[in-house]
């Protein structure tokens, strides 16, 4: 039988549009996030080892400076003032090296395969950023548990704790996007590791995580104003110890990941070029 005698039916699939396109993109973001989180399931000890550093900051640095009374935190104890900063710091340390995973995927040939799928680059970046945010939530739980054991006066309101987790997720998502943006710029694992180590502590010390803005010199106040970590710490203090709430903190925390996703997605193709 010839081809002309056969009835050939061609089914055309229309590309998703409108809300269907949004739903398709979100499903791809979720798929990429699940892939990332499955890596954590194979090495659960990472959650324990990452708790060592924030525990040392609270137990040694926080307790020592609390007894010295060298930093005026008003009616709030220094340990209660410090705990939200340590939560933000631990999330920062998790997410700031996330770009190295992108370079690992590039070297293993995985990234090139992902880039030829119908999923946009923004879905891949968003999935990895969401996975970094979920990992950061585990740090929130760990630091809060330690703070309660130490008798630090943090809130036990479940709604406030959930809101604090959301704040940490937004901050972690931004810093993960920052790391992936740097990965697209330097395209080298060792160089990115060096840059990550070079900017992590300046980001931490140039924020209000350890001390109030009032005690900073003028030049450090300027750096703290443009440091997204400061806005994250402000929001966490408002939720966990009842500090003043500033809507600008939430605006910055929502806008920063969006800008980060757009920037990292734009530079992602440089890794496979």
JSON list of C-alpha atoms in Angstrom, two decimals, residues 80-232:
[
{"chain": "A", "resi": 80, "resn": "UNK", "atom": "CA", "xyz": [17.32, 37.63, 71.19]},
{"chain": "A", "resi": 81, "resn": "UNK", "atom": "CA", "xyz": [18.62, 40.46, 68.98]},
{"chain": "A", "resi": 82, "resn": "UNK", "atom": "CA", "xyz": [21.28, 38.17, 67.50]},
{"chain": "A", "resi": 83, "resn": "UNK", "atom": "CA", "xyz": [19.16, 35.07, 66.80]},
{"chain": "A", "resi": 84, "resn": "UNK", "atom": "CA", "xyz": [17.30, 36.47, 63.73]},
{"chain": "A", "resi": 85, "resn": "UNK", "atom": "CA", "xyz": [20.63, 37.62, 62.32]},
{"chain": "A", "resi": 86, "resn": "UNK", "atom": "CA", "xyz": [22.10, 34.15, 62.72]},
{"chain": "A", "resi": 87, "resn": "UNK", "atom": "CA", "xyz": [19.07, 32.64, 60.98]},
{"chain": "A", "resi": 88, "resn": "UNK", "atom": "CA", "xyz": [19.60, 34.98, 58.03]},
{"chain": "A", "resi": 89, "resn": "UNK", "atom": "CA", "xyz": [23.33, 34.27, 58.05]},
{"chain": "A", "resi": 90, "resn": "UNK", "atom": "CA", "xyz": [22.90, 30.50, 57.97]},
{"chain": "A", "resi": 91, "resn": "UNK", "atom": "CA", "xyz": [20.49, 30.80, 55.01]},
{"chain": "A", "resi": 92, "resn": "UNK", "atom": "CA", "xyz": [23.00, 33.08, 53.25]},
{"chain": "A", "resi": 93, "resn": "UNK", "atom": "CA", "xyz": [25.81, 30.55, 53.69]},
{"chain": "A", "resi": 94, "resn": "UNK", "atom": "CA", "xyz": [23.64, 27.81, 52.18]},
{"chain": "A", "resi": 95, "resn": "UNK", "atom": "CA", "xyz": [22.54, 29.72, 49.10]},
{"chain": "A", "resi": 96, "resn": "UNK", "atom": "CA", "xyz": [25.58, 31.83, 48.18]},
{"chain": "A", "resi": 97, "resn": "UNK", "atom": "CA", "xyz": [27.42, 28.79, 46.75]},
{"chain": "A", "resi": 98, "resn": "UNK", "atom": "CA", "xyz": [24.45, 27.44, 44.79]},
{"chain": "A", "resi": 99, "resn": "UNK", "atom": "CA", "xyz": [26.00, 28.59, 41.52]},
{"chain": "A", "resi": 100, "resn": "UNK", "atom": "CA", "xyz": [28.65, 25.90, 41.90]},
{"chain": "A", "resi": 101, "resn": "UNK", "atom": "CA", "xyz": [25.94, 23.28, 41.32]},
{"chain": "A", "resi": 102, "resn": "UNK", "atom": "CA", "xyz": [25.09, 24.94, 38.01]},
{"chain": "A", "resi": 103, "resn": "UNK", "atom": "CA", "xyz": [28.73, 24.65, 36.93]},
{"chain": "A", "resi": 104, "resn": "UNK", "atom": "CA", "xyz": [28.81, 21.01, 38.08]},
{"chain": "A", "resi": 105, "resn": "UNK", "atom": "CA", "xyz": [25.74, 20.37, 35.91]},
{"chain": "A", "resi": 106, "resn": "UNK", "atom": "CA", "xyz": [27.49, 22.09, 32.99]},
{"chain": "A", "resi": 107, "resn": "UNK", "atom": "CA", "xyz": [30.62, 19.98, 33.40]},
{"chain": "A", "resi": 108, "resn": "UNK", "atom": "CA", "xyz": [28.55, 16.78, 33.62]},
{"chain": "A", "resi": 109, "resn": "UNK", "atom": "CA", "xyz": [26.66, 17.65, 30.43]},
{"chain": "A", "resi": 110, "resn": "UNK", "atom": "CA", "xyz": [23.34, 17.90, 32.25]},
{"chain": "A", "resi": 111, "resn": "UNK", "atom": "CA", "xyz": [22.88, 21.63, 31.75]},
{"chain": "A", "resi": 112, "resn": "UNK", "atom": "CA", "xyz": [23.22, 21.44, 27.96]},
{"chain": "A", "resi": 113, "resn": "UNK", "atom": "CA", "xyz": [20.44, 18.83, 27.86]},
{"chain": "A", "resi": 114, "resn": "UNK", "atom": "CA", "xyz": [18.19, 20.93, 30.08]},
{"chain": "A", "resi": 115, "resn": "UNK", "atom": "CA", "xyz": [18.72, 24.02, 27.94]},
{"chain": "A", "resi": 116, "resn": "UNK", "atom": "CA", "xyz": [17.29, 22.33, 24.81]},
{"chain": "A", "resi": 117, "resn": "UNK", "atom": "CA", "xyz": [14.04, 21.36, 26.54]},
{"chain": "A", "resi": 118, "resn": "UNK", "atom": "CA", "xyz": [10.92, 23.50, 26.10]},
{"chain": "A", "resi": 119, "resn": "UNK", "atom": "CA", "xyz": [11.31, 24.75, 29.67]},
{"chain": "A", "resi": 120, "resn": "UNK", "atom": "CA", "xyz": [12.56, 28.36, 29.81]},
{"chain": "A", "resi": 121, "resn": "UNK", "atom": "CA", "xyz": [15.81, 29.19, 31.57]},
{"chain": "A", "resi": 122, "resn": "UNK", "atom": "CA", "xyz": [13.83, 31.06, 34.20]},
{"chain": "A", "resi": 123, "resn": "UNK", "atom": "CA", "xyz": [12.10, 27.80, 35.21]},
{"chain": "A", "resi": 124, "resn": "UNK", "atom": "CA", "xyz": [15.46, 26.14, 35.86]},
{"chain": "A", "resi": 125, "resn": "UNK", "atom": "CA", "xyz": [16.74, 29.12, 37.86]},
{"chain": "A", "resi": 126, "resn": "UNK", "atom": "CA", "xyz": [13.48, 29.41, 39.82]},
{"chain": "A", "resi": 127, "resn": "UNK", "atom": "CA", "xyz": [13.52, 25.69, 40.62]},
{"chain": "A", "resi": 128, "resn": "UNK", "atom": "CA", "xyz": [17.05, 25.83, 41.99]},
{"chain": "A", "resi": 129, "resn": "UNK", "atom": "CA", "xyz": [16.28, 29.03, 43.92]},
{"chain": "A", "resi": 130, "resn": "UNK", "atom": "CA", "xyz": [13.20, 27.39, 45.45]},
{"chain": "A", "resi": 131, "resn": "UNK", "atom": "CA", "xyz": [15.24, 24.35, 46.44]},
{"chain": "A", "resi": 132, "resn": "UNK", "atom": "CA", "xyz": [17.79, 26.62, 48.15]},
{"chain": "A", "resi": 133, "resn": "UNK", "atom": "CA", "xyz": [14.91, 28.33, 49.96]},
{"chain": "A", "resi": 134, "resn": "UNK", "atom": "CA", "xyz": [13.55, 25.01, 51.23]},
{"chain": "A", "resi": 135, "resn": "UNK", "atom": "CA", "xyz": [16.99, 24.03, 52.50]},
{"chain": "A", "resi": 136, "resn": "UNK", "atom": "CA", "xyz": [17.16, 27.34, 54.34]},
{"chain": "A", "resi": 137, "resn": "UNK", "atom": "CA", "xyz": [13.89, 26.56, 56.15]},
{"chain": "A", "resi": 138, "resn": "UNK", "atom": "CA", "xyz": [15.62, 23.61, 57.79]},
{"chain": "A", "resi": 139, "resn": "UNK", "atom": "CA", "xyz": [18.15, 26.09, 59.20]},
{"chain": "A", "resi": 140, "resn": "UNK", "atom": "CA", "xyz": [15.31, 28.20, 60.61]},
{"chain": "A", "resi": 141, "resn": "UNK", "atom": "CA", "xyz": [13.92, 25.20, 62.44]},
{"chain": "A", "resi": 142, "resn": "UNK", "atom": "CA", "xyz": [17.34, 24.25, 63.80]},
{"chain": "A", "resi": 143, "resn": "UNK", "atom": "CA", "xyz": [18.26, 27.73, 65.03]},
{"chain": "A", "resi": 144, "resn": "UNK", "atom": "CA", "xyz": [14.83, 28.28, 66.58]},
{"chain": "A", "resi": 145, "resn": "UNK", "atom": "CA", "xyz": [15.05, 24.93, 68.40]},
{"chain": "A", "resi": 146, "resn": "UNK", "atom": "CA", "xyz": [18.48, 25.88, 69.77]},
{"chain": "A", "resi": 147, "resn": "UNK", "atom": "CA", "xyz": [17.24, 29.34, 70.76]},
{"chain": "A", "resi": 148, "resn": "UNK", "atom": "CA", "xyz": [14.32, 27.86, 72.69]},
{"chain": "A", "resi": 149, "resn": "UNK", "atom": "CA", "xyz": [16.68, 25.43, 74.45]},
{"chain": "A", "resi": 150, "resn": "UNK", "atom": "CA", "xyz": [18.90, 28.37, 75.44]},
{"chain": "A", "resi": 151, "resn": "UNK", "atom": "CA", "xyz": [15.90, 30.24, 76.83]},
{"chain": "A", "resi": 152, "resn": "UNK", "atom": "CA", "xyz": [16.12, 33.07, 74.29]},
{"chain": "A", "resi": 153, "resn": "UNK", "atom": "CA", "xyz": [12.94, 35.11, 74.23]},
{"chain": "A", "resi": 154, "resn": "UNK", "atom": "CA", "xyz": [11.67, 34.50, 70.70]},
{"chain": "A", "resi": 155, "resn": "UNK", "atom": "CA", "xyz": [8.01, 34.22, 69.71]},
{"chain": "A", "resi": 156, "resn": "UNK", "atom": "CA", "xyz": [6.21, 30.90, 69.83]},
{"chain": "A", "resi": 157, "resn": "UNK", "atom": "CA", "xyz": [3.33, 32.16, 67.67]},
{"chain": "A", "resi": 158, "resn": "UNK", "atom": "CA", "xyz": [3.07, 29.60, 64.83]},
{"chain": "A", "resi": 159, "resn": "UNK", "atom": "CA", "xyz": [1.84, 32.20, 62.31]},
{"chain": "A", "resi": 160, "resn": "UNK", "atom": "CA", "xyz": [4.81, 34.45, 63.00]},
{"chain": "A", "resi": 161, "resn": "UNK", "atom": "CA", "xyz": [7.19, 31.50, 62.69]},
{"chain": "A", "resi": 162, "resn": "UNK", "atom": "CA", "xyz": [5.66, 30.53, 59.34]},
{"chain": "A", "resi": 163, "resn": "UNK", "atom": "CA", "xyz": [6.00, 34.12, 58.17]},
{"chain": "A", "resi": 164, "resn": "UNK", "atom": "CA", "xyz": [9.65, 34.10, 59.28]},
{"chain": "A", "resi": 165, "resn": "UNK", "atom": "CA", "xyz": [10.20, 30.96, 57.20]},
{"chain": "A", "resi": 166, "resn": "UNK", "atom": "CA", "xyz": [8.70, 32.73, 54.18]},
{"chain": "A", "resi": 167, "resn": "UNK", "atom": "CA", "xyz": [11.04, 35.68, 54.74]},
{"chain": "A", "resi": 168, "resn": "UNK", "atom": "CA", "xyz": [14.06, 33.38, 54.91]},
{"chain": "A", "resi": 169, "resn": "UNK", "atom": "CA", "xyz": [12.94, 31.60, 51.75]},
{"chain": "A", "resi": 170, "resn": "UNK", "atom": "CA", "xyz": [12.80, 34.90, 49.87]},
{"chain": "A", "resi": 171, "resn": "UNK", "atom": "CA", "xyz": [16.25, 35.89, 51.11]},
{"chain": "A", "resi": 172, "resn": "UNK", "atom": "CA", "xyz": [17.76, 32.50, 50.30]},
{"chain": "A", "resi": 173, "resn": "UNK", "atom": "CA", "xyz": [16.18, 32.55, 46.82]},
{"chain": "A", "resi": 174, "resn": "UNK", "atom": "CA", "xyz": [17.79, 35.92, 46.06]},
{"chain": "A", "resi": 175, "resn": "UNK", "atom": "CA", "xyz": [21.26, 34.91, 47.22]},
{"chain": "A", "resi": 176, "resn": "UNK", "atom": "CA", "xyz": [21.01, 31.64, 45.27]},
{"chain": "A", "resi": 177, "resn": "UNK", "atom": "CA", "xyz": [20.15, 33.69, 42.17]},
{"chain": "A", "resi": 178, "resn": "UNK", "atom": "CA", "xyz": [23.09, 35.99, 42.91]},
{"chain": "A", "resi": 179, "resn": "UNK", "atom": "CA", "xyz": [25.37, 32.96, 43.04]},
{"chain": "A", "resi": 180, "resn": "UNK", "atom": "CA", "xyz": [23.99, 31.61, 39.76]},
{"chain": "A", "resi": 181, "resn": "UNK", "atom": "CA", "xyz": [24.40, 35.04, 38.18]},
{"chain": "A", "resi": 182, "resn": "UNK", "atom": "CA", "xyz": [28.06, 35.03, 39.20]},
{"chain": "A", "resi": 183, "resn": "UNK", "atom": "CA", "xyz": [28.35, 31.50, 37.78]},
{"chain": "A", "resi": 184, "resn": "UNK", "atom": "CA", "xyz": [27.14, 32.82, 34.42]},
{"chain": "A", "resi": 185, "resn": "UNK", "atom": "CA", "xyz": [29.74, 35.59, 34.56]},
{"chain": "A", "resi": 186, "resn": "UNK", "atom": "CA", "xyz": [32.86, 33.70, 35.67]},
{"chain": "A", "resi": 187, "resn": "UNK", "atom": "CA", "xyz": [31.99, 30.21, 34.26]},
{"chain": "A", "resi": 188, "resn": "UNK", "atom": "CA", "xyz": [34.68, 28.61, 36.42]},
{"chain": "A", "resi": 189, "resn": "UNK", "atom": "CA", "xyz": [34.09, 26.55, 39.56]},
{"chain": "A", "resi": 190, "resn": "UNK", "atom": "CA", "xyz": [37.27, 27.52, 41.43]},
{"chain": "A", "resi": 191, "resn": "UNK", "atom": "CA", "xyz": [36.88, 31.20, 40.58]},
{"chain": "A", "resi": 192, "resn": "UNK", "atom": "CA", "xyz": [33.26, 31.17, 41.74]},
{"chain": "A", "resi": 193, "resn": "UNK", "atom": "CA", "xyz": [34.25, 29.50, 45.00]},
{"chain": "A", "resi": 194, "resn": "UNK", "atom": "CA", "xyz": [36.79, 32.26, 45.62]},
{"chain": "A", "resi": 195, "resn": "UNK", "atom": "CA", "xyz": [34.28, 35.01, 44.85]},
{"chain": "A", "resi": 196, "resn": "UNK", "atom": "CA", "xyz": [31.68, 33.37, 47.09]},
{"chain": "A", "resi": 197, "resn": "UNK", "atom": "CA", "xyz": [34.11, 33.23, 49.99]},
{"chain": "A", "resi": 198, "resn": "UNK", "atom": "CA", "xyz": [35.15, 36.84, 49.32]},
{"chain": "A", "resi": 199, "resn": "UNK", "atom": "CA", "xyz": [31.63, 38.30, 49.44]},
{"chain": "A", "resi": 200, "resn": "UNK", "atom": "CA", "xyz": [29.97, 36.12, 52.11]},
{"chain": "A", "resi": 201, "resn": "UNK", "atom": "CA", "xyz": [31.52, 37.68, 55.20]},
{"chain": "A", "resi": 202, "resn": "UNK", "atom": "CA", "xyz": [31.34, 41.28, 53.87]},
{"chain": "A", "resi": 203, "resn": "UNK", "atom": "CA", "xyz": [27.62, 40.74, 53.20]},
{"chain": "A", "resi": 204, "resn": "UNK", "atom": "CA", "xyz": [27.23, 39.45, 56.75]},
{"chain": "A", "resi": 205, "resn": "UNK", "atom": "CA", "xyz": [29.27, 42.12, 58.55]},
{"chain": "A", "resi": 206, "resn": "UNK", "atom": "CA", "xyz": [27.88, 44.95, 56.38]},
{"chain": "A", "resi": 207, "resn": "UNK", "atom": "CA", "xyz": [24.39, 44.16, 57.61]},
{"chain": "A", "resi": 208, "resn": "UNK", "atom": "CA", "xyz": [22.57, 44.66, 60.90]},
{"chain": "A", "resi": 209, "resn": "UNK", "atom": "CA", "xyz": [22.79, 40.98, 61.79]},
{"chain": "A", "resi": 210, "resn": "UNK", "atom": "CA", "xyz": [25.31, 41.45, 64.63]},
{"chain": "A", "resi": 211, "resn": "UNK", "atom": "CA", "xyz": [24.76, 45.04, 65.74]},
{"chain": "A", "resi": 212, "resn": "UNK", "atom": "CA", "xyz": [22.16, 47.80, 65.37]},
{"chain": "A", "resi": 213, "resn": "UNK", "atom": "CA", "xyz": [22.49, 50.30, 62.55]},
{"chain": "A", "resi": 214, "resn": "UNK", "atom": "CA", "xyz": [22.81, 53.10, 65.12]},
{"chain": "A", "resi": 215, "resn": "UNK", "atom": "CA", "xyz": [26.27, 51.96, 66.25]},
{"chain": "A", "resi": 216, "resn": "UNK", "atom": "CA", "xyz": [27.68, 51.66, 62.71]},
{"chain": "A", "resi": 217, "resn": "UNK", "atom": "CA", "xyz": [30.01, 54.27, 61.22]},
{"chain": "A", "resi": 218, "resn": "UNK", "atom": "CA", "xyz": [28.51, 56.32, 58.41]},
{"chain": "A", "resi": 219, "resn": "UNK", "atom": "CA", "xyz": [30.11, 54.40, 55.53]},
{"chain": "A", "resi": 220, "resn": "UNK", "atom": "CA", "xyz": [28.91, 51.08, 56.96]},
{"chain": "A", "resi": 221, "resn": "UNK", "atom": "CA", "xyz": [25.37, 52.43, 57.29]},
{"chain": "A", "resi": 222, "resn": "UNK", "atom": "CA", "xyz": [25.40, 53.19, 53.57]},
{"chain": "A", "resi": 223, "resn": "UNK", "atom": "CA", "xyz": [26.47, 49.61, 52.78]},
{"chain": "A", "resi": 224, "resn": "UNK", "atom": "CA", "xyz": [23.83, 48.23, 55.14]},
{"chain": "A", "resi": 225, "resn": "UNK", "atom": "CA", "xyz": [21.15, 50.25, 53.34]},
{"chain": "A", "resi": 226, "resn": "UNK", "atom": "CA", "xyz": [21.90, 48.58, 49.99]},
{"chain": "A", "resi": 227, "resn": "UNK", "atom": "CA", "xyz": [22.46, 45.13, 51.50]},
{"chain": "A", "resi": 228, "resn": "UNK", "atom": "CA", "xyz": [19.41, 42.83, 51.02]},
{"chain": "A", "resi": 229, "resn": "UNK", "atom": "CA", "xyz": [20.50, 40.84, 54.08]},
{"chain": "A", "resi": 230, "resn": "UNK", "atom": "CA", "xyz": [19.70, 43.84, 56.30]},
{"chain": "A", "resi": 231, "resn": "UNK", "atom": "CA", "xyz": [16.11, 43.91, 55.08]},
{"chain": "A", "resi": 232, "resn": "UNK", "atom": "CA", "xyz": [15.79, 40.19, 55.72]}
]
